């Protein structure tokens, strides 16, 4: 029965008395079908809702390149997300919340619900009796993504849960047999995230005056290509610098517990952190030219600025040298010079927040402080992370004229406690 007969309540409908004209465009009286947000599209032959597909593409293109300084980065965990619902949810939440920092109109309640749903899914799988190593590895990636989300993107929020996610990640790692065991059974993607976890935990331990969650020996087993930093053959690795920083953090904790300072130990730390300008042992000209490649130059500068930051920690935290001492100030100047000399297009400069934070907190000259603020602005334009704003806000408080120079612990402890920096 046609629409006209329905209206006129006529039972018999004769189509031969009425000529139907079909048009490509619908009549004005016919309402158009509303767009369906739940429509599914495929990504790598996997069906995803439109909002999920959009979030995955955003994560791949905008966020994942920020996780490392590698010239040829490790592929993003998209394939894993297609197999693991917790990873997909964590990845989407990360992408949507980072995008929300740039776009207006995003509902905080909606994002909170999605985050809680993701956490609920993770907890449900962790409580399962059949949670094997493969499942734990996927859940570890999901928790690490939430950890970085809170520490990088949401760290200035009053309900940031960076510490909770760190505790969750450590619990999963322990269930896998410890850091070294988790590393050995993980793929390159998970290893890269583990190297970033260990790095952010170490810098947080140094700043918050606590022991790192992982032993210094873990850095010896992190091979090039599976870590977030670029490794240049024939030069000092950033991993060896981080290992020394870890040893110093533990030593400082022991000093606080009453052991006497050992001059030989301090000098050993000092020698290990002396900034080096290594040349390649290889006689090949092509290898030497690689040192002058922009990526290599920035990577070497990154290692040196971490060495300078480590020496500032040694003098300020362990030896209690006053902030205005020339020995300390020369490393503040050298550290900022290394960072300022980096190509602003380099990914390496994005990973100088820890050295910048340390040098900035110990800087006394207006020129040094202006350099720190300018560099932070550049990094924030690249990252759009709240962690950069958190560092800037903390430094501005430390630089207030009413504040007098203080100790390492007085500068950093209990400040920006949910903020992650590398």
XYZ file of C-alpha atoms in Angstrom:
422
model
C 0.000 0.000 0.000
C 1.389 3.421 -0.965
C 1.671 6.479 1.294
C -1.198 8.314 -0.454
C -3.608 5.385 0.082
C -2.600 5.111 3.711
C -3.504 8.751 4.277
C -6.843 8.449 2.422
C -7.563 5.094 4.165
C -8.146 3.457 0.779
C -7.623 -0.278 0.768
C -7.132 -0.707 -2.974
C -4.024 0.810 -4.425
C -3.702 1.018 -8.201
C -0.217 1.974 -9.370
C -1.271 2.025 -13.049
C -3.274 5.244 -12.524
C -0.299 7.180 -11.197
C 2.914 7.753 -13.065
C 5.886 7.455 -10.730
C 8.897 9.585 -11.600
C 12.183 8.480 -10.033
C 14.689 11.245 -9.398
C 18.295 11.027 -8.293
C 17.674 13.606 -5.580
C 15.020 12.913 -2.927
C 12.025 15.197 -2.633
C 12.177 17.974 -0.043
C 9.472 16.248 1.979
C 11.574 13.089 2.379
C 13.899 13.393 5.379
C 17.550 12.463 4.842
C 18.993 9.604 6.858
C 20.900 10.954 9.870
C 24.628 10.145 9.989
C 25.401 7.056 12.046
C 28.366 7.482 14.387
C 28.492 3.777 15.094
C 29.170 2.875 11.471
C 32.143 0.550 11.123
C 35.081 0.820 8.772
C 38.049 -1.434 8.326
C 41.653 -0.908 9.347
C 43.972 -3.723 8.320
C 40.880 -5.886 7.692
C 39.645 -5.252 11.249
C 36.295 -3.580 11.804
C 36.470 -0.416 13.912
C 33.934 2.227 14.836
C 34.581 5.585 13.175
C 35.739 7.242 16.399
C 38.148 4.347 17.079
C 39.555 4.456 13.568
C 40.050 8.210 13.848
C 41.808 7.813 17.212
C 44.103 5.062 15.909
C 45.122 7.170 12.902
C 45.756 10.170 15.171
C 47.886 8.063 17.519
C 49.949 6.697 14.616
C 50.550 10.034 12.922
C 50.676 12.527 15.797
C 51.532 10.774 19.062
C 53.708 7.744 18.395
C 56.539 9.718 16.701
C 56.862 11.717 19.951
C 57.746 8.599 21.951
C 61.297 8.303 20.630
C 64.166 10.107 18.924
C 64.807 7.247 16.494
C 65.391 8.137 12.853
C 63.600 4.888 11.947
C 61.100 4.512 14.790
C 59.675 1.260 16.077
C 56.201 0.655 14.553
C 53.254 1.720 16.748
C 51.306 -0.970 18.657
C 48.388 -0.884 16.211
C 48.573 -4.586 15.289
C 48.492 -5.451 18.995
C 45.541 -3.089 19.490
C 43.624 -4.990 16.795
C 44.066 -8.190 18.843
C 43.722 -6.763 22.361
C 40.714 -4.743 23.475
C 42.530 -3.134 26.473
C 45.350 -1.899 24.225
C 42.861 -0.535 21.677
C 40.912 1.264 24.393
C 44.046 2.709 26.033
C 45.393 3.834 22.659
C 42.091 5.520 21.766
C 41.800 7.227 25.165
C 45.360 8.566 24.827
C 44.670 9.911 21.325
C 41.310 11.465 22.212
C 42.581 13.177 25.359
C 45.636 14.589 23.594
C 43.446 15.847 20.756
C 41.107 17.420 23.331
C 43.960 19.675 24.500
C 43.939 21.292 21.045
C 40.221 21.174 20.266
C 37.283 22.685 22.106
C 33.989 20.985 22.704
C 35.315 17.660 23.950
C 33.290 16.299 26.857
C 35.400 15.544 29.924
C 32.690 13.243 31.239
C 32.764 11.187 28.038
C 36.543 10.826 28.190
C 36.418 9.942 31.884
C 33.873 7.213 31.138
C 36.065 5.776 28.386
C 39.111 5.790 30.654
C 37.172 4.051 33.429
C 35.839 1.496 30.947
C 39.415 0.824 29.812
C 40.562 0.347 33.421
C 37.623 -1.965 34.079
C 38.566 -4.100 31.058
C 42.190 -4.312 32.227
C 41.170 -5.302 35.755
C 38.774 -7.906 34.399
C 41.490 -9.568 32.316
C 44.047 -9.396 35.139
C 41.653 -11.199 37.461
C 41.133 -13.970 34.918
C 42.551 -17.362 35.883
C 43.844 -17.914 32.349
C 46.013 -14.769 32.171
C 49.242 -16.018 30.538
C 52.439 -14.178 29.568
C 51.052 -13.165 26.166
C 48.002 -11.630 27.823
C 50.158 -9.983 30.513
C 52.393 -8.458 27.836
C 49.382 -6.894 26.100
C 47.974 -5.652 29.410
C 51.389 -4.177 30.239
C 51.298 -2.141 27.018
C 47.788 -0.908 27.878
C 48.825 0.134 31.400
C 51.989 1.823 30.101
C 49.932 3.866 27.634
C 47.684 5.010 30.501
C 50.783 5.762 32.608
C 52.243 7.997 29.901
C 48.833 9.572 29.280
C 48.590 10.641 32.924
C 52.230 11.710 33.243
C 52.515 13.563 29.936
C 49.016 14.795 29.114
C 46.954 14.898 32.333
C 49.675 15.597 34.916
C 48.302 19.012 35.931
C 44.858 17.602 36.654
C 43.930 17.245 40.312
C 42.956 13.604 39.801
C 46.032 12.541 37.793
C 46.877 8.930 38.626
C 50.442 8.604 37.321
C 51.666 6.895 40.498
C 48.803 4.368 40.447
C 49.579 3.340 36.872
C 53.283 3.050 37.740
C 52.374 0.684 40.578
C 50.165 -1.290 38.180
C 52.920 -1.566 35.560
C 55.444 -2.718 38.184
C 52.973 -5.331 39.469
C 52.531 -6.766 35.953
C 56.313 -6.737 35.370
C 56.834 -8.615 38.644
C 54.179 -11.145 37.596
C 56.211 -11.672 34.406
C 59.313 -12.476 36.468
C 60.842 -9.027 36.862
C 62.083 -6.338 34.483
C 64.777 -8.443 32.819
C 62.407 -11.357 32.249
C 59.702 -9.041 30.880
C 62.279 -7.465 28.569
C 63.526 -10.808 27.244
C 60.053 -12.069 26.249
C 58.813 -8.761 24.806
C 58.804 -7.524 21.216
C 60.499 -4.294 20.078
C 57.392 -2.196 20.690
C 57.004 -3.309 24.302
C 60.757 -2.983 24.881
C 60.711 0.590 23.649
C 57.875 1.394 26.056
C 59.741 -0.405 28.866
C 62.849 1.700 28.195
C 60.703 4.829 28.464
C 59.088 3.535 31.659
C 62.517 2.916 33.209
C 63.717 6.371 32.101
C 60.736 8.282 33.483
C 60.820 6.270 36.709
C 64.525 7.103 37.095
C 64.106 10.835 36.492
C 61.159 10.879 38.898
C 63.276 9.057 41.507
C 66.032 11.663 41.131
C 63.614 14.581 41.377
C 61.451 13.180 44.183
C 64.439 11.959 46.201
C 63.616 8.246 46.197
C 65.225 5.056 44.936
C 64.433 3.953 41.357
C 61.978 1.079 40.960
C 64.466 -0.931 38.872
C 68.146 -1.841 39.463
C 70.971 -0.101 37.534
C 71.830 -3.387 35.783
C 68.756 -3.201 33.517
C 70.429 -0.575 31.334
C 73.234 -2.951 30.331
C 70.799 -5.244 28.514
C 68.959 -2.599 26.501
C 70.224 -3.035 22.972
C 70.101 -0.303 20.280
C 66.943 -0.290 18.183
C 64.745 -1.402 21.078
C 65.004 1.794 23.128
C 63.564 5.295 22.740
C 66.920 7.005 22.103
C 69.129 6.921 19.017
C 72.423 5.057 19.492
C 75.492 6.208 17.564
C 78.154 3.481 17.096
C 81.517 4.338 18.621
C 80.113 6.888 21.063
C 78.950 6.795 24.674
C 75.434 5.428 24.983
C 72.677 7.292 26.779
C 71.931 3.969 28.481
C 75.313 4.009 30.241
C 74.637 7.572 31.442
C 71.226 6.540 32.790
C 72.849 3.563 34.515
C 75.244 5.930 36.316
C 72.349 8.206 37.285
C 70.554 5.177 38.737
C 73.614 4.214 40.788
C 73.906 7.792 42.062
C 70.258 7.865 43.095
C 70.704 4.687 45.150
C 73.968 6.011 46.645
C 72.294 9.289 47.617
C 69.525 7.351 49.350
C 72.140 5.419 51.342
C 73.838 8.669 52.343
C 70.529 9.870 53.714
C 70.308 6.660 55.734
C 73.589 7.411 57.474
C 76.567 6.017 55.530
C 79.608 8.294 55.176
C 80.375 9.836 51.821
C 83.199 8.115 49.930
C 85.484 10.413 47.933
C 86.545 7.611 45.587
C 82.906 6.802 44.841
C 82.111 10.435 44.078
C 85.140 10.745 41.792
C 84.100 7.568 39.971
C 80.677 9.098 39.300
C 82.346 12.295 38.134
C 84.600 10.448 35.681
C 81.691 8.381 34.338
C 79.682 11.526 33.593
C 82.391 13.674 32.049
C 80.959 14.942 28.735
C 82.821 13.311 25.891
C 83.242 14.287 22.271
C 84.064 10.807 20.992
C 85.352 10.045 17.537
C 84.580 6.746 15.891
C 87.120 3.987 16.205
C 86.296 2.956 12.643
C 88.692 4.404 10.040
C 86.030 4.477 7.321
C 85.287 7.940 6.018
C 81.559 7.203 5.619
C 81.314 6.314 9.295
C 83.029 9.559 10.281
C 80.656 11.573 8.125
C 77.714 9.966 9.971
C 78.780 11.872 13.082
C 77.909 15.111 11.318
C 74.461 13.937 10.255
C 71.792 16.121 11.970
C 70.266 13.091 13.726
C 73.663 11.976 15.050
C 74.601 15.503 16.111
C 71.365 15.931 18.062
C 71.736 12.470 19.641
C 75.271 13.241 20.834
C 74.053 16.557 22.255
C 71.273 14.697 24.075
C 73.820 12.402 25.754
C 75.993 15.357 26.764
C 73.137 17.367 28.268
C 72.166 14.331 30.377
C 75.809 14.070 31.484
C 75.784 17.723 32.551
C 72.465 17.213 34.375
C 73.982 14.202 36.144
C 76.963 16.267 37.292
C 74.618 18.977 38.585
C 72.864 16.253 40.602
C 76.210 14.970 41.889
C 77.357 18.399 43.074
C 73.998 19.654 44.321
C 72.311 16.567 45.832
C 75.222 14.337 46.861
C 77.953 16.880 47.690
C 75.633 19.717 48.800
C 77.600 22.341 46.857
C 75.834 25.768 46.932
C 73.906 26.678 43.796
C 76.081 29.741 43.117
C 79.326 27.716 43.099
C 81.242 28.087 39.819
C 81.601 24.299 39.423
C 77.845 23.877 39.418
C 77.140 26.957 37.307
C 79.556 25.922 34.567
C 77.541 22.740 34.019
C 74.284 24.723 34.043
C 75.707 26.866 31.240
C 77.124 23.896 29.296
C 73.874 21.917 29.624
C 71.789 24.783 28.255
C 74.302 25.318 25.445
C 73.915 21.671 24.384
C 70.132 21.936 24.343
C 70.052 25.320 22.636
C 72.430 24.078 19.937
C 70.066 21.294 18.854
C 68.107 21.591 15.645
C 64.610 22.706 16.694
C 63.170 20.201 14.208
C 65.007 17.370 15.946
C 63.060 14.879 18.032
C 66.004 14.780 20.437
C 65.214 18.242 21.788
C 61.745 17.022 22.789
C 63.477 14.599 25.185
C 65.547 17.198 27.046
C 62.917 18.112 29.639
C 64.829 16.512 32.519
C 68.166 18.265 31.795
C 66.281 21.495 31.071
C 64.363 21.201 34.349
C 67.531 20.486 36.366
C 69.605 23.232 34.739
C 66.707 25.688 34.945
C 66.195 25.076 38.662
C 69.896 25.849 39.277
C 70.176 28.807 36.889
C 70.837 32.239 38.374
C 71.416 34.391 35.293
C 68.493 36.016 33.492
C 69.949 34.913 30.148
C 69.921 31.273 31.257
C 66.342 31.499 32.487
C 65.190 33.143 29.260
C 66.867 30.329 27.336
C 64.996 27.742 29.411
C 61.608 29.420 28.883
C 62.210 29.832 25.151
C 63.210 26.183 24.752
C 60.200 25.017 26.766
C 57.927 26.989 24.443
C 59.493 25.300 21.419
C 59.124 21.843 22.963
C 55.515 22.528 23.929
C 54.675 23.506 20.352
C 56.002 20.119 19.247
C 54.526 17.940 21.976
C 51.443 19.745 23.295
C 51.997 17.900 26.577
C 50.950 19.341 29.928
C 54.224 18.023 31.369
C 56.045 20.885 29.623
C 53.694 23.446 31.173
C 54.105 21.758 34.555
C 57.899 22.115 34.400
C 57.580 25.747 33.332
C 55.146 26.515 36.166
C 57.425 24.901 38.770
C 60.470 26.808 37.516
C 58.638 30.137 37.591
C 57.856 29.509 41.267
C 61.512 28.660 41.968
C 62.619 31.857 40.218
C 60.416 34.180 42.247
C 62.521 37.019 43.766
C 61.210 36.230 47.242
C 62.675 32.699 47.121
C 66.264 32.147 48.179
C 68.473 29.387 46.688
C 67.640 26.027 48.210
C 68.824 22.422 48.180
C 68.134 19.806 45.501
C 65.382 18.284 47.610
C 63.944 21.712 48.389
C 63.723 22.521 44.678
C 62.104 19.348 43.384
C 60.633 17.107 46.079
C 56.823 17.195 46.234
C 56.705 19.486 43.178
C 54.985 18.320 39.989
C 54.610 14.862 41.539
C 52.429 13.470 38.735
C 54.612 14.877 35.943
C 56.852 12.627 33.842
C 59.955 14.079 32.204
C 62.764 12.711 30.071
